[in-house]
PDB file of C-alpha atoms in Angstrom:
ATOM      1  CA  MET A   1       0.000   0.000   0.000  1.00 45.00           C
ATOM      2  CA  THR A   2       1.081   3.411  -0.694  1.00 47.00           C
ATOM      3  CA  GLN A   3       0.630   6.261   1.829  1.00 47.00           C
ATOM      4  CA  PRO A   4      -0.255   9.772   0.640  1.00 50.00           C
ATOM      5  CA  LEU A   5       2.352  12.452   1.337  1.00 47.00           C
ATOM      6  CA  PRO A   6       1.338  15.115   3.874  1.00 49.00           C
ATOM      7  CA  THR A   7       0.372  18.420   2.346  1.00 48.00           C
ATOM      8  CA  SER A   8       1.755  21.649   3.864  1.00 46.00           C
ATOM      9  CA  ASP A   9      -0.350  24.833   4.175  1.00 47.00           C
ATOM     10  CA  LYS A  10       2.737  27.097   4.070  1.00 47.00           C
ATOM     11  CA  HIS A  11       3.824  28.390   0.770  1.00 47.00           C
ATOM     12  CA  ASP A  12       7.425  28.495  -0.001  1.00 46.00           C
ATOM     13  CA  ASP A  13       8.676  31.976  -0.705  1.00 46.00           C
ATOM     14  CA  ARG A  14      11.416  30.653  -2.783  1.00 49.00           C
ATOM     15  CA  ASP A  15       8.890  29.433  -5.302  1.00 48.00           C
ATOM     16  CA  GLY A  16       8.083  33.001  -6.395  1.00 52.00           C
ATOM     17  CA  GLY A  17       5.672  34.038  -3.569  1.00 61.00           C
ATOM     18  CA  LEU A  18       5.639  37.467  -1.676  1.00 72.00           C
ATOM     19  CA  ASN A  19       7.937  37.939   1.385  1.00 80.00           C
ATOM     20  CA  TRP A  20       5.718  40.045   3.633  1.00 83.00           C
ATOM     21  CA  PRO A  21       8.056  40.533   6.581  1.00 83.00           C
ATOM     22  CA  ARG A  22      10.693  41.962   4.281  1.00 84.00           C
ATOM     23  CA  ILE A  23       8.197  44.238   2.628  1.00 86.00           C
ATOM     24  CA  VAL A  24       7.021  45.530   6.009  1.00 84.00           C
ATOM     25  CA  GLY A  25      10.612  46.211   7.192  1.00 85.00           C
ATOM     26  CA  LEU A  26      11.484  48.130   4.046  1.00 87.00           C
ATOM     27  CA  SER A  27       8.318  50.188   4.319  1.00 87.00           C
ATOM     28  CA  PHE A  28       9.161  51.093   7.920  1.00 87.00           C
ATOM     29  CA  VAL A  29      12.668  52.202   7.005  1.00 86.00           C
ATOM     30  CA  ILE A  30      11.348  54.309   4.125  1.00 90.00           C
ATOM     31  CA  ALA A  31       8.814  55.930   6.472  1.00 88.00           C
ATOM     32  CA  ILE A  32      11.562  56.826   8.973  1.00 89.00           C
ATOM     33  CA  HIS A  33      13.682  58.432   6.241  1.00 84.00           C
ATOM     34  CA  ALA A  34      10.710  60.387   4.941  1.00 85.00           C
ATOM     35  CA  ALA A  35       9.938  61.705   8.427  1.00 84.00           C
ATOM     36  CA  ALA A  36      13.564  62.776   8.889  1.00 83.00           C
ATOM     37  CA  LEU A  37      13.534  64.557   5.539  1.00 83.00           C
ATOM     38  CA  LEU A  38      10.352  66.416   6.485  1.00 81.00           C
ATOM     39  CA  LEU A  39      11.917  67.532   9.764  1.00 79.00           C
ATOM     40  CA  LEU A  40      14.931  68.897   7.879  1.00 79.00           C
ATOM     41  CA  LEU A  41      12.716  70.793   5.437  1.00 77.00           C
ATOM     42  CA  ALA A  42      10.457  72.219   8.165  1.00 66.00           C
ATOM     43  CA  PRO A  43      10.963  76.022   8.996  1.00 62.00           C
ATOM     44  CA  VAL A  44      13.064  76.904  12.063  1.00 57.00           C
ATOM     45  CA  ALA A  45      10.495  79.242  13.598  1.00 56.00           C
ATOM     46  CA  PRO A  46       7.519  77.564  15.234  1.00 55.00           C
ATOM     47  CA  PRO A  47       4.258  77.855  13.377  1.00 54.00           C
ATOM     48  CA  GLY A  48       2.680  80.081  16.066  1.00 55.00           C
ATOM     49  CA  GLN A  49       5.429  82.770  15.930  1.00 54.00           C
ATOM     50  CA  GLU A  50       4.041  84.497  12.830  1.00 53.00           C
ATOM     51  CA  ASN A  51       0.714  84.890  14.556  1.00 54.00           C
ATOM     52  CA  GLN A  52       2.442  86.312  17.626  1.00 54.00           C
ATOM     53  CA  ASP A  53       4.376  88.830  15.487  1.00 52.00           C
ATOM     54  CA  GLU A  54       1.159  89.939  13.900  1.00 54.00           C
ATOM     55  CA  ASP A  55      -0.509  90.378  17.312  1.00 57.00           C
ATOM     56  CA  VAL A  56       2.162  92.881  18.519  1.00 56.00           C
ATOM     57  CA  THR A  57       0.636  96.356  18.804  1.00 62.00           C
ATOM     58  CA  ARG A  58       2.718  99.047  17.188  1.00 67.00           C
ATOM     59  CA  VAL A  59       2.863 102.304  19.132  1.00 63.00           C
ATOM     60  CA  VAL A  60       3.556 105.405  17.119  1.00 65.00           C
ATOM     61  CA  ILE A  61       4.352 108.598  19.113  1.00 70.00           C
ATOM     62  CA  ILE A  62       2.844 111.601  17.442  1.00 74.00           C
ATOM     63  CA  GLU A  63       4.748 114.745  18.373  1.00 73.00           C
ATOM     64  CA  PRO A  64       2.618 117.856  19.013  1.00 72.00           C
ATOM     65  CA  PRO A  65       2.875 120.599  16.437  1.00 77.00           C
ATOM     66  CA  PRO A  66       5.322 123.429  17.246  1.00 79.00           C
ATOM     67  CA  PRO A  67       3.844 126.444  19.059  1.00 79.00           C
ATOM     68  CA  PRO A  68       2.829 129.344  16.874  1.00 80.00           C
ATOM     69  CA  PRO A  69       5.321 132.222  16.612  1.00 81.00           C
ATOM     70  CA  PRO A  70       4.808 135.128  19.057  1.00 81.00           C
ATOM     71  CA  PRO A  71       2.865 138.101  17.741  1.00 81.00           C
ATOM     72  CA  PRO A  72       4.914 141.028  16.449  1.00 81.00           C
ATOM     73  CA  PRO A  73       5.576 143.872  18.944  1.00 81.00           C
ATOM     74  CA  PRO A  74       3.221 146.825  18.761  1.00 80.00           C
ATOM     75  CA  PRO A  75       4.468 149.816  16.802  1.00 79.00           C
ATOM     76  CA  PRO A  76       6.153 152.548  18.895  1.00 80.00           C
ATOM     77  CA  GLU A  77       3.993 155.388  20.011  1.00 79.00           C
ATOM     78  CA  PRO A  78       4.560 158.694  18.261  1.00 74.00           C
ATOM     79  CA  PRO A  79       6.418 161.292  20.356  1.00 74.00           C
ATOM     80  CA  LYS A  80       4.204 163.557  22.347  1.00 75.00           C
ATOM     81  CA  PRO A  81       4.422 167.227  21.542  1.00 69.00           C
ATOM     82  CA  GLN A  82       6.371 169.139  24.157  1.00 71.00           C
ATOM     83  CA  GLU A  83       4.677 171.934  25.975  1.00 66.00           C
ATOM     84  CA  ILE A  84       5.998 175.386  25.274  1.00 64.00           C
ATOM     85  CA  LYS A  85       7.186 176.898  28.502  1.00 63.00           C
ATOM     86  CA  GLN A  86       6.459 180.509  29.076  1.00 62.00           C
ATOM     87  CA  LEU A  87       9.637 182.528  29.332  1.00 62.00           C
ATOM     88  CA  ALA A  88      10.049 184.397  32.601  1.00 62.00           C
ATOM     89  CA  PRO A  89      10.601 188.148  32.309  1.00 62.00           C
ATOM     90  CA  PRO A  90      14.203 189.234  32.843  1.00 64.00           C
ATOM     91  CA  GLN A  91      14.987 190.115  36.435  1.00 69.00           C
ATOM     92  CA  PRO A  92      17.329 192.923  37.400  1.00 65.00           C
ATOM     93  CA  SER A  93      20.787 191.811  38.505  1.00 70.00           C
ATOM     94  CA  PRO A  94      21.448 192.251  42.258  1.00 68.00           C
ATOM     95  CA  ILE A  95      23.564 195.151  43.354  1.00 74.00           C
ATOM     96  CA  PRO A  96      26.987 193.946  44.489  1.00 70.00           C
ATOM     97  CA  PRO A  97      27.874 194.672  48.139  1.00 71.00           C
ATOM     98  CA  PRO A  98      30.351 197.460  48.869  1.00 69.00           C
ATOM     99  CA  PRO A  99      34.006 196.379  49.042  1.00 70.00           C
ATOM    100  CA  GLU A 100      35.326 195.463  52.471  1.00 72.00           C
ATOM    101  CA  GLU A 101      37.749 197.785  54.168  1.00 69.00           C
ATOM    102  CA  PRO A 102      41.348 196.578  54.191  1.00 65.00           C
ATOM    103  CA  PRO A 103      42.548 195.172  57.527  1.00 62.00           C
ATOM    104  CA  VAL A 104      44.531 197.412  59.823  1.00 58.00           C
ATOM    105  CA  VAL A 105      48.191 196.408  59.953  1.00 58.00           C
ATOM    106  CA  PHE A 106      50.165 197.202  63.109  1.00 53.00           C
ATOM    107  CA  ASP A 107      53.874 197.685  62.878  1.00 55.00           C
ATOM    108  CA  GLU A 108      54.458 196.468  66.430  1.00 57.00           C
ATOM    109  CA  PRO A 109      54.933 192.666  66.602  1.00 53.00           C
ATOM    110  CA  SER A 110      52.380 190.744  68.599  1.00 55.00           C
ATOM    111  CA  PRO A 111      53.358 188.211  71.277  1.00 52.00           C
ATOM    112  CA  MET A 112      52.449 185.429  68.842  1.00 56.00           C
ATOM    113  CA  ASP A 113      54.986 186.734  66.304  1.00 52.00           C
ATOM    114  CA  THR A 114      57.918 186.620  68.724  1.00 57.00           C
ATOM    115  CA  GLN A 115      59.980 183.468  68.583  1.00 64.00           C
ATOM    116  CA  ALA A 116      60.113 181.231  71.606  1.00 64.00           C
ATOM    117  CA  PRO A 117      63.440 181.124  73.436  1.00 68.00           C
ATOM    118  CA  PRO A 118      65.562 178.050  72.800  1.00 71.00           C
ATOM    119  CA  PRO A 119      65.013 175.172  75.243  1.00 76.00           C
ATOM    120  CA  ALA A 120      67.197 175.095  78.295  1.00 73.00           C
ATOM    121  CA  PRO A 121      70.078 172.628  78.180  1.00 71.00           C
ATOM    122  CA  PRO A 122      69.485 169.374  80.052  1.00 72.00           C
ATOM    123  CA  ALA A 123      70.399 169.402  83.688  1.00 64.00           C
ATOM    124  CA  PRO A 124      73.722 167.774  84.415  1.00 60.00           C
ATOM    125  CA  LYS A 125      73.583 164.316  85.858  1.00 59.00           C
ATOM    126  CA  PRO A 126      74.215 164.177  89.588  1.00 49.00           C
ATOM    127  CA  PRO A 127      77.586 162.800  90.536  1.00 51.00           C
ATOM    128  CA  PRO A 128      77.555 159.163  91.506  1.00 53.00           C
ATOM    129  CA  GLY A 129      76.887 158.542  95.178  1.00 51.00           C
ATOM    130  CA  PRO A 130      79.512 157.395  97.596  1.00 54.00           C
ATOM    131  CA  SER A 131      80.553 153.826  97.287  1.00 70.00           C
ATOM    132  CA  TYR A 132      79.574 151.454 100.046  1.00 77.00           C
ATOM    133  CA  ASN A 133      81.053 148.325 101.549  1.00 87.00           C
ATOM    134  CA  ALA A 134      78.684 145.466 100.862  1.00 88.00           C
ATOM    135  CA  ASN A 135      80.189 143.428 103.719  1.00 91.00           C
ATOM    136  CA  ASP A 136      79.662 146.204 106.301  1.00 91.00           C
ATOM    137  CA  LEU A 137      77.001 148.898 105.712  1.00 91.00           C
ATOM    138  CA  ARG A 138      77.461 150.659 109.073  1.00 88.00           C
ATOM    139  CA  ALA A 139      79.585 153.439 107.487  1.00 89.00           C
ATOM    140  CA  SER A 140      76.823 154.117 104.885  1.00 89.00           C
ATOM    141  CA  ILE A 141      74.055 154.779 107.457  1.00 89.00           C
ATOM    142  CA  CYS A 142      72.859 158.431 107.385  1.00 91.00           C
ATOM    143  CA  SER A 143      70.046 158.055 109.954  1.00 90.00           C
ATOM    144  CA  LYS A 144      68.682 155.283 112.126  1.00 89.00           C
ATOM    145  CA  PRO A 145      65.596 154.931 114.348  1.00 89.00           C
ATOM    146  CA  SER A 146      65.509 154.408 118.095  1.00 88.00           C
ATOM    147  CA  MET A 147      66.704 151.085 119.463  1.00 84.00           C
ATOM    148  CA  GLY A 148      64.054 150.930 122.201  1.00 85.00           C
ATOM    149  CA  THR A 149      62.379 147.819 120.756  1.00 85.00           C
ATOM    150  CA  MET A 150      65.665 145.889 120.807  1.00 83.00           C
ATOM    151  CA  VAL A 151      66.417 147.012 124.350  1.00 85.00           C
ATOM    152  CA  ARG A 152      63.061 145.746 125.584  1.00 88.00           C
ATOM    153  CA  ALA A 153      63.577 142.442 123.726  1.00 86.00           C
ATOM    154  CA  MET A 154      66.982 141.998 125.430  1.00 85.00           C
ATOM    155  CA  GLN A 155      65.508 142.803 128.837  1.00 87.00           C
ATOM    156  CA  GLN A 156      62.753 140.263 128.360  1.00 87.00           C
ATOM    157  CA  ALA A 157      65.302 137.673 127.231  1.00 83.00           C
ATOM    158  CA  GLY A 158      67.547 138.479 130.188  1.00 85.00           C
ATOM    159  CA  ILE A 159      70.694 139.024 128.162  1.00 84.00           C
ATOM    160  CA  ASP A 160      73.162 141.935 128.256  1.00 83.00           C
ATOM    161  CA  SER A 161      74.886 141.598 124.881  1.00 84.00           C
ATOM    162  CA  ALA A 162      74.302 139.971 121.495  1.00 85.00           C
ATOM    163  CA  GLU A 163      75.773 140.002 118.017  1.00 89.00           C
ATOM    164  CA  MET A 164      73.953 139.372 114.703  1.00 90.00           C
ATOM    165  CA  SER A 165      74.076 140.310 111.005  1.00 94.00           C
ATOM    166  CA  LEU A 166      71.217 141.467 108.766  1.00 93.00           C
ATOM    167  CA  HIS A 167      71.015 141.310 104.981  1.00 94.00           C
ATOM    168  CA  LEU A 168      69.568 144.564 103.543  1.00 92.00           C
ATOM    169  CA  SER A 169      68.287 145.484 100.047  1.00 93.00           C
ATOM    170  CA  PHE A 170      68.003 149.231  99.360  1.00 93.00           C
ATOM    171  CA  THR A 171      67.253 151.736  96.580  1.00 93.00           C
ATOM    172  CA  ALA A 172      69.352 154.619  95.230  1.00 92.00           C
ATOM    173  CA  ASP A 173      67.803 157.125  97.658  1.00 91.00           C
ATOM    174  CA  GLY A 174      68.841 154.938 100.624  1.00 91.00           C
ATOM    175  CA  SER A 175      65.442 153.419 101.503  1.00 91.00           C
ATOM    176  CA  VAL A 176      65.573 149.827 102.772  1.00 93.00           C
ATOM    177  CA  THR A 177      63.208 147.570 100.849  1.00 93.00           C
ATOM    178  CA  SER A 178      63.774 144.168 102.483  1.00 93.00           C
ATOM    179  CA  VAL A 179      65.518 142.763 105.594  1.00 93.00           C
ATOM    180  CA  SER A 180      66.498 139.175 106.372  1.00 94.00           C
ATOM    181  CA  VAL A 181      68.652 137.553 109.086  1.00 93.00           C
ATOM    182  CA  ALA A 182      72.144 136.619 107.839  1.00 93.00           C
ATOM    183  CA  LYS A 183      73.470 135.597 111.299  1.00 93.00           C
ATOM    184  CA  SER A 184      71.033 134.988 114.144  1.00 91.00           C
ATOM    185  CA  SER A 185      71.434 136.226 117.727  1.00 87.00           C
ATOM    186  CA  ARG A 186      70.019 132.888 118.926  1.00 89.00           C
ATOM    187  CA  ASN A 187      66.953 134.676 120.235  1.00 89.00           C
ATOM    188  CA  ARG A 188      63.888 134.773 118.031  1.00 90.00           C
ATOM    189  CA  ASP A 189      62.315 137.827 119.651  1.00 89.00           C
ATOM    190  CA  LEU A 190      65.567 139.776 119.382  1.00 90.00           C
ATOM    191  CA  ASP A 191      65.961 138.791 115.698  1.00 91.00           C
ATOM    192  CA  ARG A 192      62.448 140.075 114.942  1.00 91.00           C
ATOM    193  CA  ALA A 193      63.067 143.311 116.826  1.00 90.00           C
ATOM    194  CA  ALA A 194      66.317 143.851 114.903  1.00 90.00           C
ATOM    195  CA  GLN A 195      64.556 143.313 111.530  1.00 92.00           C
ATOM    196  CA  SER A 196      61.852 145.823 112.465  1.00 91.00           C
ATOM    197  CA  TRP A 197      64.531 148.360 113.512  1.00 91.00           C
ATOM    198  CA  ALA A 198      66.565 147.864 110.278  1.00 92.00           C
ATOM    199  CA  ARG A 199      63.539 148.700 108.062  1.00 92.00           C
ATOM    200  CA  GLY A 200      63.652 152.246 109.515  1.00 92.00           C
ATOM    201  CA  VAL A 201      67.344 152.702 108.718  1.00 92.00           C
ATOM    202  CA  LYS A 202      68.150 155.318 106.061  1.00 92.00           C
ATOM    203  CA  LEU A 203      71.332 154.839 104.034  1.00 91.00           C
ATOM    204  CA  CYS A 204      73.136 157.658 102.279  1.00 91.00           C
ATOM    205  CA  PRO A 205      71.837 158.246  98.709  1.00 91.00           C
ATOM    206  CA  GLY A 206      73.807 156.542  95.998  1.00 86.00           C
ATOM    207  CA  ALA A 207      73.507 153.465  93.884  1.00 86.00           C
ATOM    208  CA  SER A 208      70.938 150.836  94.736  1.00 89.00           C
ATOM    209  CA  GLY A 209      72.107 147.444  95.887  1.00 90.00           C
ATOM    210  CA  GLU A 210      72.312 145.083  98.851  1.00 92.00           C
ATOM    211  CA  GLY A 211      74.756 144.297 101.636  1.00 93.00           C
ATOM    212  CA  ILE A 212      75.379 143.068 105.184  1.00 93.00           C
ATOM    213  CA  LEU A 213      74.709 145.230 108.256  1.00 92.00           C
ATOM    214  CA  PRO A 214      76.412 143.900 111.427  1.00 92.00           C
ATOM    215  CA  VAL A 215      74.510 144.713 114.619  1.00 88.00           C
ATOM    216  CA  VAL A 216      76.166 144.531 118.107  1.00 86.00           C
ATOM    217  CA  PHE A 217      74.090 144.898 121.326  1.00 78.00           C
ATOM    218  CA  ASN A 218      75.843 145.634 124.623  1.00 80.00           C
ATOM    219  CA  MET A 219      73.693 146.693 127.568  1.00 74.00           C
ATOM    220  CA  SER A 220      76.573 146.908 130.059  1.00 67.00           C
ATOM    221  CA  GLY A 221      78.576 149.411 128.022  1.00 55.00           C
TER     222      GLY A 221
END
């Protein structure tokens, strides 16, 4: 017995039939290339930009017209006629006063005309005063006050004799200006009494200066 060969529903493409998967792949590739070409040919600006440019409102500034020129100045007024002044009648010229009498001239000179006598020559400078010994002014004393205050101070101190030295400053006329103790008598009351007595001392006039005045107290002698 012979068995029938199995029949196949698939058609062999090699026998001249259509290859559909290949056709579909080629179509897809062609579609991709076409889309890329359209993108290259498309305009750069988006489609809505033209509409936006058209929607922009244009503002035009209208300048106002220039002001009109000022009116011309009014014409000058004609000069007014001057009034004719009435001439005053001529007046008589005043009579000149009589001439003054000439002054009386005296031949005798007045006290104002005499010249003043020449000034008197300057008085001669006084001769310099006597020199003094700055270490001992006792020879330069011209007058001295009473020594009663020093006597009472010695009696109160209970002493009979004392020695001290005073420093004097004096002017050119002999007045004593200041007194200080150069050597003390060792008794404060006696030193004060001696300073008070020395302020009343008058030296002989001469040059101003300063010096030492020795003072010796001796009640027994």
